[in-house]
Amino acid sequence: MARRPVLASSCAVAATAAEARFRIDRPIDETRRTTVIALDRGAEHIAAGAAPEVSERVRFYNAAGDPGWGGAGAAVEGSDLVILVATPQLDRSTAAAVGRVCGRSRIPTFGLVVGRPLERAGAVSALRDQTAMLMASETPLDLADILSDLRA
């Protein structure tokens, strides 16, 4: 059987009347629960800045200064997404402890490292194995933008 090439205009097929009946025409369910965990003191300030901008479906926790943070299990319970926030001040053992709990619970985990490129390299390295997606930024306001984009 000959294979047809996928063309850039092939997506137009999904816009036909026949395909339109499969379109979801209602708002996205807003029952998702997002947990934000600040992994260091700098991240604590970033999370505090984002907290007033989001809904009650977002829970904030602070693991800063506690390398073996025992609250991770309770923090991620019932979450649909966990966002780990870090800065160059990150302690690798805190990231590993929280990452292990998230991995065992099979909850999608997103990492946000805020800082200048050369300064944040260690934190990026520490979170790389702990998250499914990792974003490096120089802007502390990105956390509020991410939560807004997620409708959190």
mmCIF file of C-alpha atoms in Angstrom:
data_model
loop_
_atom_site.group_PDB
_atom_site.id
_atom_site.type_symbol
_atom_site.label_atom_id
_atom_site.label_comp_id
_atom_site.label_asym_id
_atom_site.label_seq_id
_atom_site.Cartn_x
_atom_site.Cartn_y
_atom_site.Cartn_z
ATOM 1 C CA MET A 1 0.000 0.000 0.000
ATOM 2 C CA ALA A 2 1.425 3.381 -0.969
ATOM 3 C CA ARG A 3 1.828 5.842 1.877
ATOM 4 C CA ARG A 4 0.640 9.372 1.348
ATOM 5 C CA PRO A 5 2.912 12.162 2.547
ATOM 6 C CA VAL A 6 1.648 14.325 5.396
ATOM 7 C CA LEU A 7 1.314 17.824 4.072
ATOM 8 C CA ALA A 8 1.197 21.053 6.043
ATOM 9 C CA SER A 9 -2.401 21.528 4.898
ATOM 10 C CA SER A 10 -3.469 18.061 6.072
ATOM 11 C CA CYS A 11 -4.797 19.493 9.320
ATOM 12 C CA ALA A 12 -7.534 21.176 7.306
ATOM 13 C CA VAL A 13 -9.205 17.769 7.039
ATOM 14 C CA ALA A 14 -9.985 17.949 10.760
ATOM 15 C CA ALA A 15 -11.976 21.126 10.140
ATOM 16 C CA THR A 16 -14.580 19.496 7.883
ATOM 17 C CA ALA A 17 -18.191 19.180 8.953
ATOM 18 C CA ALA A 18 -17.731 15.419 9.359
ATOM 19 C CA GLU A 19 -14.885 15.980 11.825
ATOM 20 C CA ALA A 20 -16.600 18.869 13.601
ATOM 21 C CA ARG A 21 -18.968 16.498 15.384
ATOM 22 C CA PHE A 22 -15.998 15.233 17.425
ATOM 23 C CA ARG A 23 -15.044 18.696 18.636
ATOM 24 C CA ILE A 24 -15.321 19.353 22.333
ATOM 25 C CA ASP A 25 -17.384 22.501 22.668
ATOM 26 C CA ARG A 26 -17.526 22.904 26.426
ATOM 27 C CA PRO A 27 -15.026 24.562 28.746
ATOM 28 C CA ILE A 28 -12.149 22.530 30.164
ATOM 29 C CA ASP A 29 -13.059 20.965 33.500
ATOM 30 C CA GLU A 30 -11.728 23.244 36.227
ATOM 31 C CA THR A 31 -11.399 20.569 38.920
ATOM 32 C CA ARG A 32 -7.655 20.062 38.437
ATOM 33 C CA ARG A 33 -5.523 20.511 41.543
ATOM 34 C CA THR A 34 -2.059 21.948 41.176
ATOM 35 C CA THR A 35 0.597 21.868 43.880
ATOM 36 C CA VAL A 36 3.496 24.320 43.875
ATOM 37 C CA ILE A 37 6.493 23.377 46.009
ATOM 38 C CA ALA A 38 9.196 25.955 46.684
ATOM 39 C CA LEU A 39 12.464 24.069 47.041
ATOM 40 C CA ASP A 40 14.642 26.887 48.410
ATOM 41 C CA ARG A 41 14.412 30.367 49.980
ATOM 42 C CA GLY A 42 14.541 32.165 46.643
ATOM 43 C CA ALA A 43 11.775 29.937 45.306
ATOM 44 C CA GLU A 44 9.749 30.662 48.442
ATOM 45 C CA HIS A 45 9.655 34.368 47.476
ATOM 46 C CA ILE A 46 8.723 33.524 43.874
ATOM 47 C CA ALA A 47 5.840 31.309 45.025
ATOM 48 C CA ALA A 48 4.641 33.945 47.488
ATOM 49 C CA GLY A 49 4.521 36.459 44.642
ATOM 50 C CA ALA A 50 2.405 34.148 42.495
ATOM 51 C CA ALA A 51 0.014 33.024 45.258
ATOM 52 C CA PRO A 52 -2.354 36.032 45.196
ATOM 53 C CA GLU A 53 -2.840 35.644 41.435
ATOM 54 C CA VAL A 54 -4.291 32.111 41.431
ATOM 55 C CA SER A 55 -7.394 30.243 42.531
ATOM 56 C CA GLU A 56 -8.035 28.099 45.566
ATOM 57 C CA ARG A 57 -7.263 24.989 43.480
ATOM 58 C CA VAL A 58 -3.548 25.737 43.777
ATOM 59 C CA ARG A 59 -1.801 24.671 46.958
ATOM 60 C CA PHE A 60 1.573 26.094 47.955
ATOM 61 C CA TYR A 61 4.163 24.288 50.078
ATOM 62 C CA ASN A 62 7.613 25.218 51.232
ATOM 63 C CA ALA A 63 10.414 22.645 51.363
ATOM 64 C CA ALA A 64 13.140 25.276 51.735
ATOM 65 C CA GLY A 65 15.735 24.516 54.369
ATOM 66 C CA ASP A 66 14.578 20.936 54.936
ATOM 67 C CA PRO A 67 16.741 18.538 52.851
ATOM 68 C CA GLY A 68 14.691 15.443 53.703
ATOM 69 C CA TRP A 69 11.356 17.249 53.623
ATOM 70 C CA GLY A 70 8.855 14.796 55.051
ATOM 71 C CA GLY A 71 5.797 16.766 53.943
ATOM 72 C CA ALA A 72 6.151 15.852 50.288
ATOM 73 C CA GLY A 73 3.802 12.878 50.443
ATOM 74 C CA ALA A 74 0.954 14.875 51.961
ATOM 75 C CA ALA A 75 1.671 17.811 49.647
ATOM 76 C CA VAL A 76 1.326 15.883 46.392
ATOM 77 C CA GLU A 77 -1.611 13.729 47.495
ATOM 78 C CA GLY A 78 -4.674 14.550 45.417
ATOM 79 C CA SER A 79 -2.712 16.672 42.946
ATOM 80 C CA ASP A 80 -3.009 16.459 39.189
ATOM 81 C CA LEU A 81 0.205 18.417 38.625
ATOM 82 C CA VAL A 82 3.167 19.354 40.794
ATOM 83 C CA ILE A 83 5.322 22.363 39.977
ATOM 84 C CA LEU A 84 8.742 22.395 41.625
ATOM 85 C CA VAL A 85 10.204 25.907 41.837
ATOM 86 C CA ALA A 86 13.917 26.430 42.413
ATOM 87 C CA THR A 87 16.637 29.048 42.203
ATOM 88 C CA PRO A 88 20.433 28.745 42.265
ATOM 89 C CA GLN A 89 20.132 28.305 46.064
ATOM 90 C CA LEU A 90 18.648 24.810 45.585
ATOM 91 C CA ASP A 91 19.890 21.987 47.792
ATOM 92 C CA ARG A 92 20.139 18.826 45.639
ATOM 93 C CA SER A 93 18.927 16.574 48.463
ATOM 94 C CA THR A 94 15.667 18.538 48.774
ATOM 95 C CA ALA A 95 15.054 18.214 45.030
ATOM 96 C CA ALA A 96 15.813 14.478 45.151
ATOM 97 C CA ALA A 97 13.518 13.851 48.148
ATOM 98 C CA VAL A 98 10.553 15.665 46.610
ATOM 99 C CA GLY A 99 11.258 14.201 43.159
ATOM 100 C CA ARG A 100 11.205 10.638 44.537
ATOM 101 C CA VAL A 101 7.795 11.192 46.124
ATOM 102 C CA CYS A 102 6.395 12.680 42.913
ATOM 103 C CA GLY A 103 7.846 9.819 40.871
ATOM 104 C CA ARG A 104 6.310 7.158 43.129
ATOM 105 C CA SER A 105 2.934 8.861 43.035
ATOM 106 C CA ARG A 106 3.050 9.071 39.214
ATOM 107 C CA ILE A 107 1.887 12.684 39.285
ATOM 108 C CA PRO A 108 3.193 14.779 36.383
ATOM 109 C CA THR A 109 5.924 17.060 37.674
ATOM 110 C CA PHE A 110 7.028 20.317 36.083
ATOM 111 C CA GLY A 111 10.159 22.178 37.130
ATOM 112 C CA LEU A 112 10.817 25.903 37.007
ATOM 113 C CA VAL A 113 14.329 27.172 37.751
ATOM 114 C CA VAL A 114 14.680 30.935 38.011
ATOM 115 C CA GLY A 115 18.031 32.686 37.853
ATOM 116 C CA ARG A 116 20.784 33.844 35.568
ATOM 117 C CA PRO A 117 21.956 31.184 33.109
ATOM 118 C CA LEU A 118 25.364 30.446 34.606
ATOM 119 C CA GLU A 119 24.099 30.625 38.190
ATOM 120 C CA ARG A 120 21.126 28.309 37.691
ATOM 121 C CA ALA A 121 23.052 25.495 35.975
ATOM 122 C CA GLY A 122 23.380 23.437 39.178
ATOM 123 C CA ALA A 123 19.667 23.736 39.963
ATOM 124 C CA VAL A 124 18.746 22.789 36.403
ATOM 125 C CA SER A 125 20.972 19.738 36.678
ATOM 126 C CA ALA A 126 19.431 18.754 40.037
ATOM 127 C CA LEU A 127 15.853 18.996 38.716
ATOM 128 C CA ARG A 128 16.477 17.439 35.310
ATOM 129 C CA ASP A 129 15.913 13.883 36.600
ATOM 130 C CA GLN A 130 13.070 14.888 38.930
ATOM 131 C CA THR A 131 10.670 16.421 36.405
ATOM 132 C CA ALA A 132 8.914 15.475 33.201
ATOM 133 C CA MET A 133 9.321 19.021 31.880
ATOM 134 C CA LEU A 134 11.815 21.647 32.965
ATOM 135 C CA MET A 135 11.841 25.363 32.228
ATOM 136 C CA ALA A 136 14.745 27.696 32.975
ATOM 137 C CA SER A 137 13.950 31.381 33.262
ATOM 138 C CA GLU A 138 15.392 34.670 34.396
ATOM 139 C CA THR A 139 11.969 36.056 35.288
ATOM 140 C CA PRO A 140 10.337 35.288 38.659
ATOM 141 C CA LEU A 141 6.964 36.306 37.199
ATOM 142 C CA ASP A 142 6.955 33.235 34.939
ATOM 143 C CA LEU A 143 5.400 31.125 37.716
ATOM 144 C CA ALA A 144 2.282 33.301 37.773
ATOM 145 C CA ASP A 145 2.120 33.147 33.966
ATOM 146 C CA ILE A 146 2.455 29.347 33.971
ATOM 147 C CA LEU A 147 -0.310 28.982 36.553
ATOM 148 C CA SER A 148 -2.520 31.343 34.538
ATOM 149 C CA ASP A 149 -1.885 29.375 31.338
ATOM 150 C CA LEU A 150 -2.841 26.189 33.155
ATOM 151 C CA ARG A 151 -6.023 27.872 34.416
ATOM 152 C CA ALA A 152 -4.886 27.073 37.932
#
